[in-house]
PDB file of C-alpha atoms in Angstrom:
ATOM      1  CA  SER A 908       4.878  62.743 -16.977  1.00 90.00           C
ATOM      2  CA  TYR A 909       6.397  59.619 -15.540  1.00 90.00           C
ATOM      3  CA  THR A 910       4.050  57.668 -17.825  1.00 92.00           C
ATOM      4  CA  THR A 911       1.219  55.303 -17.036  1.00 94.00           C
ATOM      5  CA  LEU A 912       0.404  51.694 -16.437  1.00 93.00           C
ATOM      6  CA  LYS A 913      -2.457  50.144 -18.393  1.00 93.00           C
ATOM      7  CA  ASP A 914      -4.888  50.434 -15.471  1.00 95.00           C
ATOM      8  CA  LYS A 915      -3.668  53.540 -13.596  1.00 96.00           C
ATOM      9  CA  LEU A 916      -1.134  56.344 -13.613  1.00 96.00           C
ATOM     10  CA  THR A 917       2.314  55.658 -12.229  1.00 95.00           C
ATOM     11  CA  ASN A 918       2.828  56.978  -8.715  1.00 96.00           C
ATOM     12  CA  ALA A 919       4.965  59.930  -9.811  1.00 96.00           C
ATOM     13  CA  THR A 920       2.582  61.011 -12.579  1.00 96.00           C
ATOM     14  CA  HIS A 921      -0.350  60.921 -10.160  1.00 97.00           C
ATOM     15  CA  VAL A 922       1.474  62.759  -7.359  1.00 97.00           C
ATOM     16  CA  ASN A 923       2.851  65.406  -9.729  1.00 97.00           C
ATOM     17  CA  LEU A 924      -0.613  66.108 -11.136  1.00 97.00           C
ATOM     18  CA  SER A 925      -2.078  66.321  -7.628  1.00 97.00           C
ATOM     19  CA  HIS A 926       0.603  68.840  -6.626  1.00 96.00           C
ATOM     20  CA  ALA A 927       0.037  70.857  -9.808  1.00 96.00           C
ATOM     21  CA  LEU A 928      -3.699  71.027  -9.145  1.00 96.00           C
ATOM     22  CA  GLN A 929      -3.009  72.093  -5.549  1.00 95.00           C
ATOM     23  CA  ALA A 930      -0.627  74.829  -6.747  1.00 94.00           C
ATOM     24  CA  ARG A 931      -3.223  76.021  -9.241  1.00 94.00           C
ATOM     25  CA  ARG A 932      -5.620  76.750  -6.383  1.00 91.00           C
ATOM     26  CA  SER A 933      -3.254  79.558  -5.379  1.00 91.00           C
ATOM     27  CA  CYS A 934      -3.269  80.921  -8.920  1.00 88.00           C
ATOM     28  CA  PRO A 935      -6.730  80.350 -10.451  1.00 80.00           C
ATOM     29  CA  GLY A 936      -5.801  81.822 -13.850  1.00 87.00           C
ATOM     30  CA  ALA A 937      -3.021  79.291 -14.327  1.00 93.00           C
ATOM     31  CA  HIS A 938      -3.302  76.468 -16.823  1.00 96.00           C
ATOM     32  CA  ILE A 939      -2.552  72.786 -16.326  1.00 96.00           C
ATOM     33  CA  VAL A 940      -0.636  71.611 -19.381  1.00 96.00           C
ATOM     34  CA  PHE A 941       0.709  68.136 -19.946  1.00 95.00           C
ATOM     35  CA  SER A 942       2.096  65.813 -22.572  1.00 94.00           C
ATOM     36  CA  SER A 943       1.760  62.057 -22.147  1.00 94.00           C
ATOM     37  CA  CYS A 944       4.278  59.304 -22.833  1.00 85.00           C
ATOM     38  CA  SER A 945       3.818  57.345 -26.043  1.00 88.00           C
ATOM     39  CA  TYR A 946       6.548  54.742 -25.552  1.00 85.00           C
ATOM     40  CA  PRO A 947       5.614  52.273 -22.774  1.00 85.00           C
ATOM     41  CA  PHE A 948       2.948  50.413 -24.805  1.00 87.00           C
ATOM     42  CA  SER A 949       0.775  50.962 -27.838  1.00 90.00           C
ATOM     43  CA  GLY A 950      -1.779  53.679 -27.043  1.00 92.00           C
ATOM     44  CA  ALA A 951      -0.145  54.612 -23.713  1.00 92.00           C
ATOM     45  CA  GLU A 952      -0.519  58.325 -24.383  1.00 93.00           C
ATOM     46  CA  LYS A 953      -4.295  57.946 -24.846  1.00 96.00           C
ATOM     47  CA  VAL A 954      -4.604  55.979 -21.611  1.00 95.00           C
ATOM     48  CA  GLU A 955      -2.533  58.548 -19.723  1.00 95.00           C
ATOM     49  CA  ASP A 956      -4.433  61.490 -21.272  1.00 96.00           C
ATOM     50  CA  ARG A 957      -7.728  59.909 -20.197  1.00 97.00           C
ATOM     51  CA  PHE A 958      -6.615  59.278 -16.603  1.00 97.00           C
ATOM     52  CA  ARG A 959      -5.111  62.739 -16.209  1.00 97.00           C
ATOM     53  CA  THR A 960      -8.041  64.523 -17.843  1.00 97.00           C
ATOM     54  CA  GLU A 961     -10.496  62.731 -15.527  1.00 97.00           C
ATOM     55  CA  ILE A 962      -8.532  63.864 -12.469  1.00 97.00           C
ATOM     56  CA  CYS A 963      -8.360  67.443 -13.756  1.00 97.00           C
ATOM     57  CA  ARG A 964     -12.055  67.590 -14.563  1.00 97.00           C
ATOM     58  CA  LYS A 965     -12.963  66.251 -11.117  1.00 97.00           C
ATOM     59  CA  ALA A 966     -10.975  69.206  -9.777  1.00 95.00           C
ATOM     60  CA  GLY A 967     -12.893  71.572 -12.055  1.00 94.00           C
ATOM     61  CA  VAL A 968      -9.971  72.165 -14.416  1.00 95.00           C
ATOM     62  CA  GLU A 969      -9.906  71.690 -18.183  1.00 96.00           C
ATOM     63  CA  PRO A 970      -6.303  70.788 -19.042  1.00 97.00           C
ATOM     64  CA  ILE A 971      -4.391  71.674 -22.156  1.00 97.00           C
ATOM     65  CA  ILE A 972      -3.136  68.429 -23.645  1.00 96.00           C
ATOM     66  CA  ALA A 973       0.033  68.647 -25.700  1.00 96.00           C
ATOM     67  CA  GLY A 974       1.010  65.995 -28.218  1.00 91.00           C
ATOM     68  CA  PRO A 975       2.519  62.670 -27.142  1.00 93.00           C
ATOM     69  CA  MET A 976       6.205  62.585 -26.269  1.00 90.00           C
ATOM     70  CA  ILE A 977       9.152  60.259 -25.748  1.00 83.00           C
ATOM     71  CA  ASN A 978      11.315  62.184 -23.246  1.00 84.00           C
ATOM     72  CA  THR A 979      11.485  65.450 -21.314  1.00 89.00           C
ATOM     73  CA  VAL A 980      12.952  67.552 -24.139  1.00 88.00           C
ATOM     74  CA  ASP A 981      10.249  66.273 -26.476  1.00 90.00           C
ATOM     75  CA  GLU A 982       7.650  66.901 -23.745  1.00 93.00           C
ATOM     76  CA  VAL A 983       8.664  70.539 -23.309  1.00 95.00           C
ATOM     77  CA  MET A 984       8.732  71.114 -27.071  1.00 93.00           C
ATOM     78  CA  LYS A 985       5.192  69.682 -27.348  1.00 95.00           C
ATOM     79  CA  ILE A 986       4.047  71.863 -24.441  1.00 97.00           C
ATOM     80  CA  LYS A 987       5.510  74.941 -26.130  1.00 97.00           C
ATOM     81  CA  ILE A 988       3.550  74.152 -29.316  1.00 96.00           C
ATOM     82  CA  ALA A 989       0.328  73.513 -27.352  1.00 97.00           C
ATOM     83  CA  LEU A 990       0.658  76.826 -25.512  1.00 97.00           C
ATOM     84  CA  LYS A 991       1.291  78.700 -28.752  1.00 97.00           C
ATOM     85  CA  ASP A 992      -1.672  76.980 -30.428  1.00 97.00           C
ATOM     86  CA  SER A 993      -3.827  77.989 -27.439  1.00 96.00           C
ATOM     87  CA  GLY A 994      -2.697  81.611 -27.730  1.00 96.00           C
ATOM     88  CA  ILE A 995      -0.879  81.506 -24.400  1.00 95.00           C
ATOM     89  CA  ALA A 996       2.455  83.286 -23.972  1.00 94.00           C
ATOM     90  CA  PRO A 997       3.515  82.381 -20.437  1.00 95.00           C
ATOM     91  CA  GLU A 998       5.576  84.725 -18.299  1.00 94.00           C
ATOM     92  CA  GLY A 999       6.165  82.065 -15.677  1.00 95.00           C
ATOM     93  CA  ILE A1000       6.033  78.289 -15.609  1.00 96.00           C
ATOM     94  CA  LEU A1001       5.779  76.014 -12.590  1.00 96.00           C
ATOM     95  CA  ILE A1002       7.206  72.556 -13.204  1.00 96.00           C
ATOM     96  CA  VAL A1003       6.067  69.873 -10.784  1.00 97.00           C
ATOM     97  CA  THR A1004       8.479  66.963 -10.883  1.00 96.00           C
ATOM     98  CA  GLY A1005      10.542  64.610  -8.753  1.00 96.00           C
ATOM     99  CA  GLN A1006      13.695  65.614  -6.923  1.00 95.00           C
ATOM    100  CA  LEU A1007      16.027  63.581  -9.131  1.00 95.00           C
ATOM    101  CA  HIS A1008      14.502  64.832 -12.371  1.00 94.00           C
ATOM    102  CA  SER A1009      14.187  68.476 -11.317  1.00 95.00           C
ATOM    103  CA  ARG A1010      17.610  69.754 -12.405  1.00 94.00           C
ATOM    104  CA  SER A1011      17.210  68.378 -15.911  1.00 94.00           C
ATOM    105  CA  ALA A1012      13.656  69.679 -16.159  1.00 95.00           C
ATOM    106  CA  ARG A1013      14.672  73.186 -15.048  1.00 96.00           C
ATOM    107  CA  TYR A1014      17.589  73.210 -17.509  1.00 95.00           C
ATOM    108  CA  ILE A1015      15.381  72.108 -20.422  1.00 95.00           C
ATOM    109  CA  TYR A1016      12.584  74.576 -19.640  1.00 96.00           C
ATOM    110  CA  ARG A1017      15.086  77.452 -19.365  1.00 95.00           C
ATOM    111  CA  LYS A1018      16.510  76.551 -22.783  1.00 95.00           C
ATOM    112  CA  ILE A1019      13.108  76.180 -24.491  1.00 95.00           C
ATOM    113  CA  PHE A1020      11.325  79.042 -22.676  1.00 97.00           C
ATOM    114  CA  PRO A1021      14.150  81.589 -22.183  1.00 96.00           C
ATOM    115  CA  GLN A1022      11.679  84.470 -21.800  1.00 95.00           C
ATOM    116  CA  CYS A1023       9.895  82.837 -18.822  1.00 96.00           C
ATOM    117  CA  ARG A1024      10.565  82.674 -15.134  1.00 96.00           C
ATOM    118  CA  ILE A1025      10.868  78.979 -14.318  1.00 97.00           C
ATOM    119  CA  PHE A1026       9.803  77.636 -10.943  1.00 96.00           C
ATOM    120  CA  VAL A1027      10.141  74.052  -9.763  1.00 97.00           C
ATOM    121  CA  GLU A1028       8.177  72.214  -7.114  1.00 96.00           C
ATOM    122  CA  CYS A1029       9.747  68.897  -6.213  1.00 96.00           C
ATOM    123  CA  VAL A1030       7.945  65.856  -4.957  1.00 95.00           C
ATOM    124  CA  PRO A1031      10.006  63.289  -3.031  1.00 96.00           C
ATOM    125  CA  CYS A1032      12.205  61.070  -5.186  1.00 94.00           C
ATOM    126  CA  ARG A1033      10.610  57.938  -3.736  1.00 95.00           C
ATOM    127  CA  TYR A1034       7.700  58.503  -6.147  1.00 96.00           C
ATOM    128  CA  GLU A1035      10.000  58.470  -9.186  1.00 95.00           C
ATOM    129  CA  ILE A1036      10.547  54.736  -8.926  1.00 95.00           C
ATOM    130  CA  GLN A1037       8.156  51.840  -8.458  1.00 95.00           C
ATOM    131  CA  PRO A1038       8.607  48.089  -8.896  1.00 95.00           C
ATOM    132  CA  ASP A1039       6.027  47.738 -11.696  1.00 94.00           C
ATOM    133  CA  HIS A1040       7.057  50.860 -13.630  1.00 90.00           C
ATOM    134  CA  PRO A1041       6.957  50.282 -17.400  1.00 90.00           C
ATOM    135  CA  VAL A1042      10.289  52.110 -17.831  1.00 88.00           C
ATOM    136  CA  LEU A1043      12.909  49.638 -16.693  1.00 87.00           C
ATOM    137  CA  ASP A1044      15.279  52.323 -15.356  1.00 89.00           C
ATOM    138  CA  GLN A1045      12.541  53.575 -13.020  1.00 89.00           C
ATOM    139  CA  ARG A1046      12.072  50.298 -11.156  1.00 94.00           C
ATOM    140  CA  VAL A1047      15.088  50.649  -8.851  1.00 94.00           C
ATOM    141  CA  MET A1048      16.721  53.752  -7.430  1.00 95.00           C
ATOM    142  CA  TRP A1049      20.304  53.127  -8.558  1.00 95.00           C
ATOM    143  CA  LYS A1050      19.255  52.811 -12.212  1.00 93.00           C
ATOM    144  CA  TRP A1051      17.123  55.941 -11.999  1.00 93.00           C
ATOM    145  CA  VAL A1052      19.975  57.916 -10.412  1.00 94.00           C
ATOM    146  CA  LEU A1053      22.313  56.737 -13.180  1.00 93.00           C
ATOM    147  CA  SER A1054      19.729  57.685 -15.847  1.00 89.00           C
ATOM    148  CA  ASN A1055      19.495  61.183 -14.418  1.00 91.00           C
ATOM    149  CA  ILE A1056      23.285  61.585 -14.446  1.00 93.00           C
ATOM    150  CA  MET A1057      23.419  60.387 -18.062  1.00 87.00           C
ATOM    151  CA  ARG A1058      20.627  62.832 -19.026  1.00 87.00           C
ATOM    152  CA  GLN A1059      22.537  65.717 -17.449  1.00 90.00           C
ATOM    153  CA  ILE A1060      25.642  64.803 -19.440  1.00 88.00           C
ATOM    154  CA  ALA A1061      23.674  64.469 -22.695  1.00 85.00           C
ATOM    155  CA  LEU A1062      21.989  67.840 -22.134  1.00 88.00           C
ATOM    156  CA  ARG A1063      25.366  69.547 -21.748  1.00 89.00           C
ATOM    157  CA  LEU A1064      27.144  67.799 -24.612  1.00 84.00           C
ATOM    158  CA  LEU A1065      24.497  67.321 -27.306  1.00 78.00           C
ATOM    159  CA  PRO A1066      22.113  69.704 -29.063  1.00 82.00           C
ATOM    160  CA  LEU A1067      18.578  69.592 -27.637  1.00 79.00           C
ATOM    161  CA  SER A1068      17.331  68.480 -31.057  1.00 81.00           C
ATOM    162  CA  TRP A1069      19.397  65.285 -30.667  1.00 73.00           C
ATOM    163  CA  VAL A1070      18.414  64.670 -27.055  1.00 71.00           C
ATOM    164  CA  GLN A1071      14.771  65.085 -28.085  1.00 73.00           C
ATOM    165  CA  LYS A1072      15.047  61.831 -30.081  1.00 73.00           C
ATOM    166  CA  ILE A1073      16.356  59.638 -27.236  1.00 63.00           C
ATOM    167  CA  ARG A1074      13.678  57.217 -26.077  1.00 67.00           C
ATOM    168  CA  HIS A1075      13.428  55.468 -22.705  1.00 62.00           C
ATOM    169  CA  LYS A1076      13.469  51.671 -22.747  1.00 60.00           C
ATOM    170  CA  SER A1077      10.218  50.148 -21.573  1.00 52.00           C
ATOM    171  CA  MET A1078       9.244  46.601 -20.688  1.00 50.00           C
ATOM    172  CA  TYR A1079       6.731  46.303 -23.534  1.00 51.00           C
TER     173      TYR A1079
END
């Protein structure tokens, strides 16, 4: 998730979900699982869940919705719990994310799902930023690049349990 605006998904969240649904067509038994951002504004995760669920259902897919999250480590932990609660023990996971975020996402998924084969499909990095994005660091490319570098450093130096508590700054 790259979060949501109050009236629509952010560009990256929408594009990532579209790519995930397209990939699922090649593997009909696969599940679409997501966790939504709770930090941009009060109730953001409910808004994002609603938008994403509507898109999935229009595609004939019932998603598995994990609990709300505040960053990628938290997201993956919530997804792991949701899969376990659903009785799903994945052998492989396809992550659909932006080019700049992909290395961190792969690293986190490999740490949290060591028994799984992890695949990554990248969407162009231009979707990861947008001028009206609620996360301030995702409004301009240089800030987003810097945020990704800082995340990589934190992931290598700090325990995942600490990184899981770091929250993005939003405009609200």
